[in-house]
PDB file of C-alpha atoms in Angstrom:
ATOM      1  CA  UNK A   1      54.801 -45.554 -50.734  1.00 51.00           C
ATOM      2  CA  UNK A   2      51.850 -43.160 -50.551  1.00 47.00           C
ATOM      3  CA  UNK A   3      52.276 -42.990 -46.787  1.00 52.00           C
ATOM      4  CA  UNK A   4      55.953 -41.968 -47.186  1.00 50.00           C
ATOM      5  CA  UNK A   5      55.052 -39.244 -49.708  1.00 44.00           C
ATOM      6  CA  UNK A   6      52.303 -37.981 -47.387  1.00 42.00           C
ATOM      7  CA  UNK A   7      54.668 -37.904 -44.377  1.00 39.00           C
ATOM      8  CA  UNK A   8      57.345 -36.144 -46.457  1.00 42.00           C
ATOM      9  CA  UNK A   9      54.796 -33.525 -47.517  1.00 37.00           C
ATOM     10  CA  UNK A  10      53.674 -32.963 -43.906  1.00 40.00           C
ATOM     11  CA  UNK A  11      57.316 -32.683 -42.805  1.00 39.00           C
ATOM     12  CA  UNK A  12      58.013 -30.081 -45.542  1.00 38.00           C
ATOM     13  CA  UNK A  13      54.959 -28.015 -44.562  1.00 37.00           C
ATOM     14  CA  UNK A  14      55.882 -28.094 -40.861  1.00 37.00           C
ATOM     15  CA  UNK A  15      59.485 -27.091 -41.637  1.00 37.00           C
ATOM     16  CA  UNK A  16      58.462 -24.196 -43.878  1.00 36.00           C
ATOM     17  CA  UNK A  17      55.881 -22.987 -41.351  1.00 38.00           C
ATOM     18  CA  UNK A  18      58.317 -23.108 -38.454  1.00 37.00           C
ATOM     19  CA  UNK A  19      60.920 -21.330 -40.598  1.00 36.00           C
ATOM     20  CA  UNK A  20      58.523 -18.468 -41.297  1.00 43.00           C
ATOM     21  CA  UNK A  21      57.694 -18.188 -37.581  1.00 45.00           C
ATOM     22  CA  UNK A  22      61.394 -18.287 -36.720  1.00 40.00           C
ATOM     23  CA  UNK A  23      61.875 -15.094 -38.758  1.00 88.00           C
ATOM     24  CA  UNK A  24      59.636 -13.085 -36.371  1.00 93.00           C
ATOM     25  CA  UNK A  25      60.471 -11.968 -32.848  1.00 92.00           C
ATOM     26  CA  UNK A  26      58.880  -9.523 -30.372  1.00 95.00           C
ATOM     27  CA  UNK A  27      62.169  -7.946 -29.273  1.00 96.00           C
ATOM     28  CA  UNK A  28      65.565  -7.096 -30.691  1.00 95.00           C
ATOM     29  CA  UNK A  29      68.699  -5.955 -28.869  1.00 96.00           C
ATOM     30  CA  UNK A  30      71.611  -4.600 -30.853  1.00 94.00           C
ATOM     31  CA  UNK A  31      74.996  -3.002 -30.363  1.00 94.00           C
ATOM     32  CA  UNK A  32      75.712  -2.691 -34.098  1.00 92.00           C
ATOM     33  CA  UNK A  33      75.268  -5.284 -36.866  1.00 92.00           C
ATOM     34  CA  UNK A  34      76.258  -8.073 -36.846  1.00 92.00           C
ATOM     35  CA  UNK A  35      76.367  -7.868 -33.044  1.00 94.00           C
ATOM     36  CA  UNK A  36      72.604  -7.994 -32.623  1.00 94.00           C
ATOM     37  CA  UNK A  37      69.961 -10.518 -31.683  1.00 93.00           C
ATOM     38  CA  UNK A  38      68.147 -11.632 -33.727  1.00 94.00           C
ATOM     39  CA  UNK A  39      70.039 -11.316 -37.050  1.00 92.00           C
ATOM     40  CA  UNK A  40      69.267  -8.871 -39.832  1.00 93.00           C
ATOM     41  CA  UNK A  41      66.795 -11.062 -41.792  1.00 93.00           C
ATOM     42  CA  UNK A  42      64.266 -11.119 -38.917  1.00 94.00           C
ATOM     43  CA  UNK A  43      61.079  -9.081 -38.546  1.00 95.00           C
ATOM     44  CA  UNK A  44      60.574  -7.338 -35.215  1.00 96.00           C
ATOM     45  CA  UNK A  45      56.991  -7.133 -33.946  1.00 95.00           C
ATOM     46  CA  UNK A  46      57.312  -5.283 -30.652  1.00 96.00           C
ATOM     47  CA  UNK A  47      60.410  -3.294 -29.749  1.00 98.00           C
ATOM     48  CA  UNK A  48      63.922  -2.810 -31.141  1.00 97.00           C
ATOM     49  CA  UNK A  49      66.580  -1.390 -28.796  1.00 97.00           C
ATOM     50  CA  UNK A  50      69.939  -0.434 -30.311  1.00 96.00           C
ATOM     51  CA  UNK A  51      72.992   0.735 -28.378  1.00 94.00           C
ATOM     52  CA  UNK A  52      74.448   2.106 -31.629  1.00 94.00           C
ATOM     53  CA  UNK A  53      72.161   1.009 -34.472  1.00 94.00           C
ATOM     54  CA  UNK A  54      69.980  -1.907 -35.473  1.00 95.00           C
ATOM     55  CA  UNK A  55      69.332  -3.306 -38.943  1.00 96.00           C
ATOM     56  CA  UNK A  56      66.412  -5.650 -39.683  1.00 95.00           C
ATOM     57  CA  UNK A  57      64.025  -6.681 -42.411  1.00 95.00           C
ATOM     58  CA  UNK A  58      60.797  -5.269 -40.881  1.00 96.00           C
ATOM     59  CA  UNK A  59      59.838  -3.424 -37.719  1.00 97.00           C
ATOM     60  CA  UNK A  60      56.302  -3.213 -36.343  1.00 97.00           C
ATOM     61  CA  UNK A  61      56.206  -1.318 -33.060  1.00 97.00           C
ATOM     62  CA  UNK A  62      58.721   0.820 -31.167  1.00 98.00           C
ATOM     63  CA  UNK A  63      62.202   1.504 -32.519  1.00 98.00           C
ATOM     64  CA  UNK A  64      64.869   3.157 -30.346  1.00 97.00           C
ATOM     65  CA  UNK A  65      68.478   3.670 -31.435  1.00 96.00           C
ATOM     66  CA  UNK A  66      71.229   5.687 -29.779  1.00 96.00           C
ATOM     67  CA  UNK A  67      72.869   6.300 -33.155  1.00 96.00           C
ATOM     68  CA  UNK A  68      70.367   5.030 -35.713  1.00 95.00           C
ATOM     69  CA  UNK A  69      67.835   2.549 -37.064  1.00 95.00           C
ATOM     70  CA  UNK A  70      67.792   0.799 -40.457  1.00 97.00           C
ATOM     71  CA  UNK A  71      64.784  -1.111 -41.820  1.00 97.00           C
ATOM     72  CA  UNK A  72      64.985  -2.854 -45.196  1.00 96.00           C
ATOM     73  CA  UNK A  73      61.281  -3.390 -45.884  1.00 95.00           C
ATOM     74  CA  UNK A  74      58.151  -2.482 -43.885  1.00 96.00           C
ATOM     75  CA  UNK A  75      58.183  -0.110 -40.936  1.00 97.00           C
ATOM     76  CA  UNK A  76      55.051   0.593 -38.894  1.00 97.00           C
ATOM     77  CA  UNK A  77      55.209   2.425 -35.574  1.00 97.00           C
ATOM     78  CA  UNK A  78      57.363   4.979 -33.755  1.00 98.00           C
ATOM     79  CA  UNK A  79      61.031   5.543 -34.624  1.00 98.00           C
ATOM     80  CA  UNK A  80      63.387   7.522 -32.369  1.00 98.00           C
ATOM     81  CA  UNK A  81      67.142   7.788 -32.910  1.00 98.00           C
ATOM     82  CA  UNK A  82      69.944  10.046 -31.753  1.00 97.00           C
ATOM     83  CA  UNK A  83      71.370  10.156 -35.288  1.00 97.00           C
ATOM     84  CA  UNK A  84      69.187   8.782 -38.085  1.00 97.00           C
ATOM     85  CA  UNK A  85      66.158   6.717 -39.064  1.00 98.00           C
ATOM     86  CA  UNK A  86      66.506   5.034 -42.471  1.00 98.00           C
ATOM     87  CA  UNK A  87      63.708   2.966 -44.017  1.00 98.00           C
ATOM     88  CA  UNK A  88      63.946   1.469 -47.492  1.00 97.00           C
ATOM     89  CA  UNK A  89      60.465  -0.084 -47.773  1.00 96.00           C
ATOM     90  CA  UNK A  90      56.962   1.204 -47.110  1.00 96.00           C
ATOM     91  CA  UNK A  91      56.809   3.315 -43.959  1.00 97.00           C
ATOM     92  CA  UNK A  92      53.885   4.158 -41.687  1.00 97.00           C
ATOM     93  CA  UNK A  93      54.756   6.447 -38.794  1.00 97.00           C
ATOM     94  CA  UNK A  94      52.175   6.396 -36.034  1.00 96.00           C
ATOM     95  CA  UNK A  95      52.802   9.351 -33.765  1.00 96.00           C
ATOM     96  CA  UNK A  96      56.500  10.149 -34.132  1.00 98.00           C
ATOM     97  CA  UNK A  97      59.603   9.779 -36.290  1.00 98.00           C
ATOM     98  CA  UNK A  98      62.361  11.665 -34.480  1.00 98.00           C
ATOM     99  CA  UNK A  99      66.077  11.827 -35.318  1.00 98.00           C
ATOM    100  CA  UNK A 100      68.963  13.901 -34.041  1.00 96.00           C
ATOM    101  CA  UNK A 101      70.319  14.336 -37.578  1.00 97.00           C
ATOM    102  CA  UNK A 102      67.855  13.076 -40.198  1.00 98.00           C
ATOM    103  CA  UNK A 103      64.991  10.859 -41.299  1.00 98.00           C
ATOM    104  CA  UNK A 104      65.313   9.107 -44.667  1.00 98.00           C
ATOM    105  CA  UNK A 105      62.357   7.204 -46.155  1.00 98.00           C
ATOM    106  CA  UNK A 106      62.869   5.731 -49.625  1.00 98.00           C
ATOM    107  CA  UNK A 107      59.454   4.244 -50.461  1.00 97.00           C
ATOM    108  CA  UNK A 108      55.867   5.392 -49.886  1.00 97.00           C
ATOM    109  CA  UNK A 109      55.600   6.961 -46.445  1.00 97.00           C
ATOM    110  CA  UNK A 110      52.640   7.988 -44.310  1.00 97.00           C
ATOM    111  CA  UNK A 111      53.279  10.080 -41.224  1.00 98.00           C
ATOM    112  CA  UNK A 112      50.438  10.651 -38.774  1.00 98.00           C
ATOM    113  CA  UNK A 113      51.857  12.961 -36.117  1.00 98.00           C
ATOM    114  CA  UNK A 114      55.338  14.508 -36.064  1.00 98.00           C
ATOM    115  CA  UNK A 115      58.303  13.893 -38.357  1.00 98.00           C
ATOM    116  CA  UNK A 116      61.221  15.845 -36.898  1.00 98.00           C
ATOM    117  CA  UNK A 117      64.997  16.050 -37.256  1.00 98.00           C
ATOM    118  CA  UNK A 118      67.634  18.682 -36.647  1.00 97.00           C
ATOM    119  CA  UNK A 119      69.105  18.611 -40.170  1.00 98.00           C
ATOM    120  CA  UNK A 120      66.738  16.977 -42.654  1.00 98.00           C
ATOM    121  CA  UNK A 121      63.562  15.005 -43.341  1.00 98.00           C
ATOM    122  CA  UNK A 122      63.802  13.245 -46.718  1.00 98.00           C
ATOM    123  CA  UNK A 123      60.788  11.431 -48.173  1.00 98.00           C
ATOM    124  CA  UNK A 124      61.738  10.179 -51.635  1.00 98.00           C
ATOM    125  CA  UNK A 125      58.570   8.484 -52.963  1.00 97.00           C
ATOM    126  CA  UNK A 126      54.982   9.739 -53.081  1.00 96.00           C
ATOM    127  CA  UNK A 127      54.068  10.250 -49.423  1.00 97.00           C
ATOM    128  CA  UNK A 128      51.707  11.958 -46.980  1.00 98.00           C
ATOM    129  CA  UNK A 129      52.314  13.855 -43.750  1.00 98.00           C
ATOM    130  CA  UNK A 130      49.237  14.359 -41.576  1.00 98.00           C
ATOM    131  CA  UNK A 131      50.585  16.660 -38.890  1.00 98.00           C
ATOM    132  CA  UNK A 132      53.930  18.469 -38.720  1.00 98.00           C
ATOM    133  CA  UNK A 133      57.203  18.063 -40.591  1.00 98.00           C
ATOM    134  CA  UNK A 134      60.015  19.900 -38.793  1.00 98.00           C
ATOM    135  CA  UNK A 135      63.715  20.198 -39.728  1.00 98.00           C
ATOM    136  CA  UNK A 136      66.263  22.676 -41.057  1.00 98.00           C
ATOM    137  CA  UNK A 137      65.540  21.197 -44.513  1.00 98.00           C
ATOM    138  CA  UNK A 138      62.402  19.271 -45.474  1.00 98.00           C
ATOM    139  CA  UNK A 139      63.137  17.607 -48.824  1.00 98.00           C
ATOM    140  CA  UNK A 140      59.812  16.027 -49.754  1.00 96.00           C
ATOM    141  CA  UNK A 141      59.281  16.697 -53.461  1.00 96.00           C
ATOM    142  CA  UNK A 142      56.574  14.014 -53.788  1.00 97.00           C
ATOM    143  CA  UNK A 143      54.920  14.527 -50.393  1.00 98.00           C
ATOM    144  CA  UNK A 144      51.533  16.035 -49.605  1.00 98.00           C
ATOM    145  CA  UNK A 145      51.541  17.850 -46.259  1.00 98.00           C
ATOM    146  CA  UNK A 146      48.247  18.169 -44.396  1.00 98.00           C
ATOM    147  CA  UNK A 147      49.198  20.484 -41.546  1.00 98.00           C
ATOM    148  CA  UNK A 148      52.514  22.316 -41.310  1.00 98.00           C
ATOM    149  CA  UNK A 149      55.969  22.112 -42.852  1.00 98.00           C
ATOM    150  CA  UNK A 150      58.466  24.092 -40.778  1.00 98.00           C
ATOM    151  CA  UNK A 151      62.131  24.667 -41.603  1.00 98.00           C
ATOM    152  CA  UNK A 152      64.642  26.963 -43.247  1.00 98.00           C
ATOM    153  CA  UNK A 153      64.114  25.208 -46.612  1.00 98.00           C
ATOM    154  CA  UNK A 154      60.797  23.460 -47.262  1.00 98.00           C
ATOM    155  CA  UNK A 155      59.868  21.468 -50.382  1.00 98.00           C
ATOM    156  CA  UNK A 156      56.596  19.576 -50.842  1.00 98.00           C
ATOM    157  CA  UNK A 157      54.386  18.440 -53.700  1.00 98.00           C
ATOM    158  CA  UNK A 158      51.202  19.807 -52.090  1.00 98.00           C
ATOM    159  CA  UNK A 159      50.554  21.760 -48.914  1.00 98.00           C
ATOM    160  CA  UNK A 160      47.161  21.856 -47.230  1.00 98.00           C
ATOM    161  CA  UNK A 161      47.948  24.194 -44.353  1.00 98.00           C
ATOM    162  CA  UNK A 162      51.130  26.213 -43.871  1.00 98.00           C
ATOM    163  CA  UNK A 163      54.754  26.290 -44.980  1.00 98.00           C
ATOM    164  CA  UNK A 164      56.938  28.420 -42.732  1.00 98.00           C
ATOM    165  CA  UNK A 165      60.632  29.015 -43.501  1.00 98.00           C
ATOM    166  CA  UNK A 166      63.114  31.147 -45.402  1.00 98.00           C
ATOM    167  CA  UNK A 167      62.465  29.309 -48.708  1.00 98.00           C
ATOM    168  CA  UNK A 168      59.160  27.522 -49.310  1.00 98.00           C
ATOM    169  CA  UNK A 169      58.414  25.542 -52.480  1.00 98.00           C
ATOM    170  CA  UNK A 170      55.308  23.577 -53.443  1.00 98.00           C
ATOM    171  CA  UNK A 171      53.497  22.584 -56.622  1.00 97.00           C
ATOM    172  CA  UNK A 172      50.021  23.032 -55.106  1.00 96.00           C
ATOM    173  CA  UNK A 173      49.291  25.384 -52.218  1.00 97.00           C
ATOM    174  CA  UNK A 174      46.017  25.276 -50.326  1.00 97.00           C
ATOM    175  CA  UNK A 175      46.832  27.578 -47.434  1.00 96.00           C
ATOM    176  CA  UNK A 176      49.732  29.898 -46.564  1.00 97.00           C
ATOM    177  CA  UNK A 177      53.433  30.212 -47.251  1.00 97.00           C
ATOM    178  CA  UNK A 178      55.369  32.540 -44.963  1.00 98.00           C
ATOM    179  CA  UNK A 179      59.039  33.116 -45.737  1.00 97.00           C
ATOM    180  CA  UNK A 180      61.696  35.218 -47.426  1.00 97.00           C
ATOM    181  CA  UNK A 181      60.739  33.730 -50.807  1.00 98.00           C
ATOM    182  CA  UNK A 182      57.758  31.493 -51.593  1.00 97.00           C
ATOM    183  CA  UNK A 183      57.134  29.406 -54.722  1.00 97.00           C
ATOM    184  CA  UNK A 184      53.717  27.993 -55.651  1.00 96.00           C
ATOM    185  CA  UNK A 185      54.156  26.513 -59.134  1.00 91.00           C
ATOM    186  CA  UNK A 186      50.451  26.266 -59.990  1.00 88.00           C
ATOM    187  CA  UNK A 187      49.232  29.325 -58.112  1.00 80.00           C
ATOM    188  CA  UNK A 188      48.282  32.816 -59.210  1.00 84.00           C
ATOM    189  CA  UNK A 189      51.491  34.105 -57.605  1.00 84.00           C
ATOM    190  CA  UNK A 190      54.174  31.634 -58.638  1.00 90.00           C
ATOM    191  CA  UNK A 191      56.811  33.568 -56.683  1.00 94.00           C
ATOM    192  CA  UNK A 192      56.062  35.830 -53.745  1.00 93.00           C
ATOM    193  CA  UNK A 193      58.150  37.413 -50.994  1.00 95.00           C
ATOM    194  CA  UNK A 194      57.054  37.201 -47.347  1.00 96.00           C
ATOM    195  CA  UNK A 195      53.556  35.798 -47.906  1.00 96.00           C
ATOM    196  CA  UNK A 196      51.827  33.627 -50.488  1.00 96.00           C
ATOM    197  CA  UNK A 197      48.271  32.336 -50.436  1.00 95.00           C
ATOM    198  CA  UNK A 198      46.757  29.426 -52.352  1.00 93.00           C
ATOM    199  CA  UNK A 199      43.246  28.043 -52.577  1.00 88.00           C
TER     200      UNK A 199
END
């Protein structure tokens, strides 16, 4: 009896362990979900290649999509898409997040390098950009930028460096704003045309 219980326990452990390993793969190839291998509940630890877009639980590595990339939980690495990058969990960009239309990051995001899109970069949660954020609109109300935020409309929580655009808005400026109108909510000059300086 004890031997049967012991063997059942071993069998359960082996099954659960193999199931957790089965949810991880080094490569993903996708046309568009559900036409992708592996399925959406897998974690990719290597490279994801998407003819249109891919959609997975986690991605750790390189992510290339002709149209877009969707990640439900953790993303760590480089994301490049012709249309959009969308991450709904914690995001750590190492080097580059590049999209033809836009980057959308819902949870805490750290960018070390370049976050660039033609239309918009949107970081919803408290985030950090160490490098350059470049788009027509940078909508990063809770983001601290250490470097440069470049666009027609720029919004950040804190800027340590430069904001360059037509409209620049930050709560805390430690550097320069250059634009048609500049807002520094906690600065000496809360609104300034052309140039604003914060310390």
